[in-house]
Amino acid sequence: LKPIGEFSDKIEEVQLQNLSDSQIEENQVKELNRLSVSYNKMLERLSEAFKIQRQFTENAAHELRTPLSLMQVQLDLYNSGKHPGNDADTIQTIKMVTEQNERLSKMVKTLLDMSELQTVGRDETIIVNALVDEVLADLEPLAQEKNIRLIGKCGDITMMGSDILIYRMLYNLVENAIKYNRTDGTVTVSAKREKNEVVLTVSDTGNGIDEAFREQIFEPFFRIDKSRSRELGGGGLCLAMVREVVRVHDGTIEVYTNKHSGTTFEVKMGIGADFEKADRK
């Protein structure tokens, strides 16, 4: 039964990002050879299907980006000129079209970024506390609009990964925490190390997320409160992007309700093989 146990262990390791590396060599037990061949062919079909899906998303995003950019240019030219004859309805319509065009452009950019996640290198040295400080500094103007205090509690932690993707993940989580927070609230970002993992948490003082929606919020285009999401400019891809970044770093993400009020997102990722070896030395 040892070959069957090894076969089962190999299947447990299969992830979207390692399909091509998960094929099984022909087993010494001839009765399992056919199963191994069928399994390898299934992986090839899955890999090809995901490749086609990514290509479609990327091509669609590219095709949409050009007309949206042209529309934005024309709207900017119109808004920059003087049109004394415009009535209130015309001004309101132009404002609405401009806002929706900007929202669509952001959505297309996010779709394009998500389609390219698999090709981004994840072998950079990241100083986590410096990255957190950068994210908080970039989002300080948005926080000031709602008088929200941003707090960073990070130790001196280093990990391996993609600097730009981890930045994007943290930026999305903190931006969400600000948008769906209460006025005069707080957003706290912490980072600590537990054994060979980095634990990142983003906590807010908002209304929290119902337990029934804690898995659905990571699905593309899902919104708990659609009217409020549109009001805040949400495109429904923010948390989907976060989950994909966590996945390509072989991490996990969990959502918790805070003791008093608000929500905490907890991300766990490995520090990287190089730092694990350094620790052992």
PDB file of N, CA and C in Angstrom, residues 122-174:
ATOM      1  N   ARG A 122       8.428  35.836  -7.269  1.00  0.00           N
ATOM      2  CA  ARG A 122       8.173  35.915  -5.829  1.00  0.00           C
ATOM      3  C   ARG A 122       9.439  35.587  -5.046  1.00  0.00           C
ATOM      4  N   ASP A 123      10.552  36.141  -5.516  1.00  0.00           N
ATOM      5  CA  ASP A 123      11.845  35.843  -4.889  1.00  0.00           C
ATOM      6  C   ASP A 123      12.547  37.101  -4.378  1.00  0.00           C
ATOM      7  N   GLU A 124      11.757  38.154  -4.074  1.00  0.00           N
ATOM      8  CA  GLU A 124      12.345  39.389  -3.573  1.00  0.00           C
ATOM      9  C   GLU A 124      12.375  39.387  -2.045  1.00  0.00           C
ATOM     10  N   THR A 125      13.366  40.066  -1.479  1.00  0.00           N
ATOM     11  CA  THR A 125      13.438  40.235  -0.032  1.00  0.00           C
ATOM     12  C   THR A 125      12.570  41.420   0.369  1.00  0.00           C
ATOM     13  N   ILE A 126      11.594  41.176   1.236  1.00  0.00           N
ATOM     14  CA  ILE A 126      10.635  42.203   1.635  1.00  0.00           C
ATOM     15  C   ILE A 126      10.814  42.530   3.106  1.00  0.00           C
ATOM     16  N   ILE A 127      11.067  43.797   3.409  1.00  0.00           N
ATOM     17  CA  ILE A 127      11.101  44.271   4.795  1.00  0.00           C
ATOM     18  C   ILE A 127       9.675  44.678   5.144  1.00  0.00           C
ATOM     19  N   VAL A 128       8.993  43.820   5.880  1.00  0.00           N
ATOM     20  CA  VAL A 128       7.551  43.946   6.066  1.00  0.00           C
ATOM     21  C   VAL A 128       7.168  45.249   6.750  1.00  0.00           C
ATOM     22  N   ASN A 129       7.871  45.627   7.821  1.00  0.00           N
ATOM     23  CA  ASN A 129       7.485  46.842   8.540  1.00  0.00           C
ATOM     24  C   ASN A 129       7.625  48.089   7.671  1.00  0.00           C
ATOM     25  N   ALA A 130       8.646  48.122   6.799  1.00  0.00           N
ATOM     26  CA  ALA A 130       8.820  49.256   5.885  1.00  0.00           C
ATOM     27  C   ALA A 130       7.688  49.296   4.859  1.00  0.00           C
ATOM     28  N   LEU A 131       7.270  48.125   4.396  1.00  0.00           N
ATOM     29  CA  LEU A 131       6.180  48.051   3.417  1.00  0.00           C
ATOM     30  C   LEU A 131       4.865  48.524   4.039  1.00  0.00           C
ATOM     31  N   VAL A 132       4.617  48.124   5.274  1.00  0.00           N
ATOM     32  CA  VAL A 132       3.408  48.559   5.971  1.00  0.00           C
ATOM     33  C   VAL A 132       3.407  50.074   6.145  1.00  0.00           C
ATOM     34  N   ASP A 133       4.554  50.634   6.540  1.00  0.00           N
ATOM     35  CA  ASP A 133       4.657  52.096   6.693  1.00  0.00           C
ATOM     36  C   ASP A 133       4.354  52.808   5.378  1.00  0.00           C
ATOM     37  N   GLU A 134       4.826  52.231   4.268  1.00  0.00           N
ATOM     38  CA  GLU A 134       4.587  52.824   2.946  1.00  0.00           C
ATOM     39  C   GLU A 134       3.101  52.820   2.607  1.00  0.00           C
ATOM     40  N   VAL A 135       2.434  51.703   2.872  1.00  0.00           N
ATOM     41  CA  VAL A 135       0.997  51.598   2.591  1.00  0.00           C
ATOM     42  C   VAL A 135       0.209  52.609   3.428  1.00  0.00           C
ATOM     43  N   LEU A 136       0.529  52.695   4.716  1.00  0.00           N
ATOM     44  CA  LEU A 136      -0.190  53.623   5.592  1.00  0.00           C
ATOM     45  C   LEU A 136       0.041  55.076   5.178  1.00  0.00           C
ATOM     46  N   ALA A 137       1.266  55.394   4.759  1.00  0.00           N
ATOM     47  CA  ALA A 137       1.552  56.756   4.303  1.00  0.00           C
ATOM     48  C   ALA A 137       0.774  57.086   3.031  1.00  0.00           C
ATOM     49  N   ASP A 138       0.670  56.124   2.112  1.00  0.00           N
ATOM     50  CA  ASP A 138      -0.040  56.358   0.854  1.00  0.00           C
ATOM     51  C   ASP A 138      -1.545  56.530   1.064  1.00  0.00           C
ATOM     52  N   LEU A 139      -2.083  55.885   2.106  1.00  0.00           N
ATOM     53  CA  LEU A 139      -3.528  55.948   2.343  1.00  0.00           C
ATOM     54  C   LEU A 139      -3.919  56.972   3.412  1.00  0.00           C
ATOM     55  N   GLU A 140      -2.953  57.691   3.951  1.00  0.00           N
ATOM     56  CA  GLU A 140      -3.241  58.688   4.976  1.00  0.00           C
ATOM     57  C   GLU A 140      -4.229  59.762   4.491  1.00  0.00           C
ATOM     58  N   PRO A 141      -4.095  60.293   3.256  1.00  0.00           N
ATOM     59  CA  PRO A 141      -5.074  61.293   2.792  1.00  0.00           C
ATOM     60  C   PRO A 141      -6.507  60.767   2.782  1.00  0.00           C
ATOM     61  N   LEU A 142      -6.703  59.511   2.369  1.00  0.00           N
ATOM     62  CA  LEU A 142      -8.042  58.926   2.363  1.00  0.00           C
ATOM     63  C   LEU A 142      -8.566  58.788   3.791  1.00  0.00           C
ATOM     64  N   ALA A 143      -7.704  58.395   4.708  1.00  0.00           N
ATOM     65  CA  ALA A 143      -8.112  58.237   6.108  1.00  0.00           C
ATOM     66  C   ALA A 143      -8.497  59.575   6.723  1.00  0.00           C
ATOM     67  N   GLN A 144      -7.790  60.618   6.355  1.00  0.00           N
ATOM     68  CA  GLN A 144      -8.065  61.941   6.918  1.00  0.00           C
ATOM     69  C   GLN A 144      -9.446  62.448   6.525  1.00  0.00           C
ATOM     70  N   GLU A 145      -9.942  62.037   5.358  1.00  0.00           N
ATOM     71  CA  GLU A 145     -11.266  62.474   4.915  1.00  0.00           C
ATOM     72  C   GLU A 145     -12.360  62.025   5.881  1.00  0.00           C
ATOM     73  N   LYS A 146     -12.155  60.859   6.544  1.00  0.00           N
ATOM     74  CA  LYS A 146     -13.134  60.345   7.507  1.00  0.00           C
ATOM     75  C   LYS A 146     -12.622  60.449   8.939  1.00  0.00           C
ATOM     76  N   ASN A 147     -11.501  61.172   9.094  1.00  0.00           N
ATOM     77  CA  ASN A 147     -10.896  61.339  10.421  1.00  0.00           C
ATOM     78  C   ASN A 147     -10.594  59.982  11.066  1.00  0.00           C
ATOM     79  N   ILE A 148     -10.057  59.076  10.269  1.00  0.00           N
ATOM     80  CA  ILE A 148      -9.711  57.744  10.755  1.00  0.00           C
ATOM     81  C   ILE A 148      -8.219  57.695  11.067  1.00  0.00           C
ATOM     82  N   ARG A 149      -7.873  57.107  12.210  1.00  0.00           N
ATOM     83  CA  ARG A 149      -6.480  57.017  12.638  1.00  0.00           C
ATOM     84  C   ARG A 149      -5.891  55.696  12.162  1.00  0.00           C
ATOM     85  N   LEU A 150      -4.761  55.768  11.473  1.00  0.00           N
ATOM     86  CA  LEU A 150      -4.055  54.575  11.000  1.00  0.00           C
ATOM     87  C   LEU A 150      -2.937  54.239  11.974  1.00  0.00           C
ATOM     88  N   ILE A 151      -2.900  52.981  12.426  1.00  0.00           N
ATOM     89  CA  ILE A 151      -1.930  52.544  13.422  1.00  0.00           C
ATOM     90  C   ILE A 151      -1.141  51.358  12.877  1.00  0.00           C
ATOM     91  N   GLY A 152       0.164  51.425  12.964  1.00  0.00           N
ATOM     92  CA  GLY A 152       1.026  50.327  12.546  1.00  0.00           C
ATOM     93  C   GLY A 152       1.726  49.707  13.736  1.00  0.00           C
ATOM     94  N   LYS A 153       1.615  48.397  13.881  1.00  0.00           N
ATOM     95  CA  LYS A 153       2.280  47.663  14.966  1.00  0.00           C
ATOM     96  C   LYS A 153       3.048  46.494  14.357  1.00  0.00           C
ATOM     97  N   CYS A 154       4.239  46.777  13.917  1.00  0.00           N
ATOM     98  CA  CYS A 154       5.002  45.766  13.181  1.00  0.00           C
ATOM     99  C   CYS A 154       6.390  45.573  13.781  1.00  0.00           C
ATOM    100  N   GLY A 155       6.773  44.320  13.913  1.00  0.00           N
ATOM    101  CA  GLY A 155       8.115  44.018  14.352  1.00  0.00           C
ATOM    102  C   GLY A 155       9.079  44.068  13.180  1.00  0.00           C
ATOM    103  N   ASP A 156      10.329  43.812  13.461  1.00  0.00           N
ATOM    104  CA  ASP A 156      11.369  43.809  12.426  1.00  0.00           C
ATOM    105  C   ASP A 156      11.342  42.450  11.729  1.00  0.00           C
ATOM    106  N   ILE A 157      10.571  42.370  10.640  1.00  0.00           N
ATOM    107  CA  ILE A 157      10.324  41.087   9.971  1.00  0.00           C
ATOM    108  C   ILE A 157      10.727  41.170   8.502  1.00  0.00           C
ATOM    109  N   THR A 158      11.359  40.116   8.013  1.00  0.00           N
ATOM    110  CA  THR A 158      11.748  40.016   6.605  1.00  0.00           C
ATOM    111  C   THR A 158      11.213  38.714   6.029  1.00  0.00           C
ATOM    112  N   MET A 159      10.767  38.767   4.796  1.00  0.00           N
ATOM    113  CA  MET A 159      10.239  37.566   4.140  1.00  0.00           C
ATOM    114  C   MET A 159      10.578  37.598   2.657  1.00  0.00           C
ATOM    115  N   MET A 160      10.354  36.473   1.994  1.00  0.00           N
ATOM    116  CA  MET A 160      10.538  36.374   0.547  1.00  0.00           C
ATOM    117  C   MET A 160       9.182  36.420  -0.136  1.00  0.00           C
ATOM    118  N   GLY A 161       9.120  37.095  -1.274  1.00  0.00           N
ATOM    119  CA  GLY A 161       7.875  37.159  -2.025  1.00  0.00           C
ATOM    120  C   GLY A 161       7.966  38.227  -3.090  1.00  0.00           C
ATOM    121  N   SER A 162       6.807  38.650  -3.577  1.00  0.00           N
ATOM    122  CA  SER A 162       6.736  39.729  -4.554  1.00  0.00           C
ATOM    123  C   SER A 162       6.409  41.016  -3.821  1.00  0.00           C
ATOM    124  N   ASP A 163       7.324  41.971  -3.852  1.00  0.00           N
ATOM    125  CA  ASP A 163       7.132  43.238  -3.149  1.00  0.00           C
ATOM    126  C   ASP A 163       5.883  43.963  -3.657  1.00  0.00           C
ATOM    127  N   ILE A 164       5.700  43.999  -4.962  1.00  0.00           N
ATOM    128  CA  ILE A 164       4.577  44.739  -5.536  1.00  0.00           C
ATOM    129  C   ILE A 164       3.238  44.066  -5.216  1.00  0.00           C
ATOM    130  N   LEU A 165       3.214  42.718  -5.160  1.00  0.00           N
ATOM    131  CA  LEU A 165       1.963  42.023  -4.867  1.00  0.00           C
ATOM    132  C   LEU A 165       1.595  42.125  -3.393  1.00  0.00           C
ATOM    133  N   ILE A 166       2.581  41.992  -2.504  1.00  0.00           N
ATOM    134  CA  ILE A 166       2.292  42.120  -1.076  1.00  0.00           C
ATOM    135  C   ILE A 166       1.838  43.546  -0.760  1.00  0.00           C
ATOM    136  N   TYR A 167       2.462  44.527  -1.424  1.00  0.00           N
ATOM    137  CA  TYR A 167       2.032  45.923  -1.259  1.00  0.00           C
ATOM    138  C   TYR A 167       0.571  46.062  -1.691  1.00  0.00           C
ATOM    139  N   ARG A 168       0.245  45.502  -2.858  1.00  0.00           N
ATOM    140  CA  ARG A 168      -1.124  45.617  -3.387  1.00  0.00           C
ATOM    141  C   ARG A 168      -2.125  44.941  -2.449  1.00  0.00           C
ATOM    142  N   MET A 169      -1.752  43.791  -1.903  1.00  0.00           N
ATOM    143  CA  MET A 169      -2.625  43.068  -0.987  1.00  0.00           C
ATOM    144  C   MET A 169      -2.920  43.915   0.255  1.00  0.00           C
ATOM    145  N   LEU A 170      -1.857  44.462   0.879  1.00  0.00           N
ATOM    146  CA  LEU A 170      -2.029  45.284   2.067  1.00  0.00           C
ATOM    147  C   LEU A 170      -2.797  46.571   1.749  1.00  0.00           C
ATOM    148  N   TYR A 171      -2.476  47.182   0.625  1.00  0.00           N
ATOM    149  CA  TYR A 171      -3.154  48.413   0.217  1.00  0.00           C
ATOM    150  C   TYR A 171      -4.658  48.167   0.101  1.00  0.00           C
ATOM    151  N   ASN A 172      -5.054  47.082  -0.561  1.00  0.00           N
ATOM    152  CA  ASN A 172      -6.477  46.777  -0.737  1.00  0.00           C
ATOM    153  C   ASN A 172      -7.171  46.545   0.601  1.00  0.00           C
ATOM    154  N   LEU A 173      -6.511  45.802   1.510  1.00  0.00           N
ATOM    155  CA  LEU A 173      -7.122  45.514   2.806  1.00  0.00           C
ATOM    156  C   LEU A 173      -7.284  46.786   3.633  1.00  0.00           C
ATOM    157  N   VAL A 174      -6.249  47.638   3.654  1.00  0.00           N
ATOM    158  CA  VAL A 174      -6.330  48.868   4.438  1.00  0.00           C
ATOM    159  C   VAL A 174      -7.324  49.848   3.813  1.00  0.00           C
TER     160      VAL A 174
END
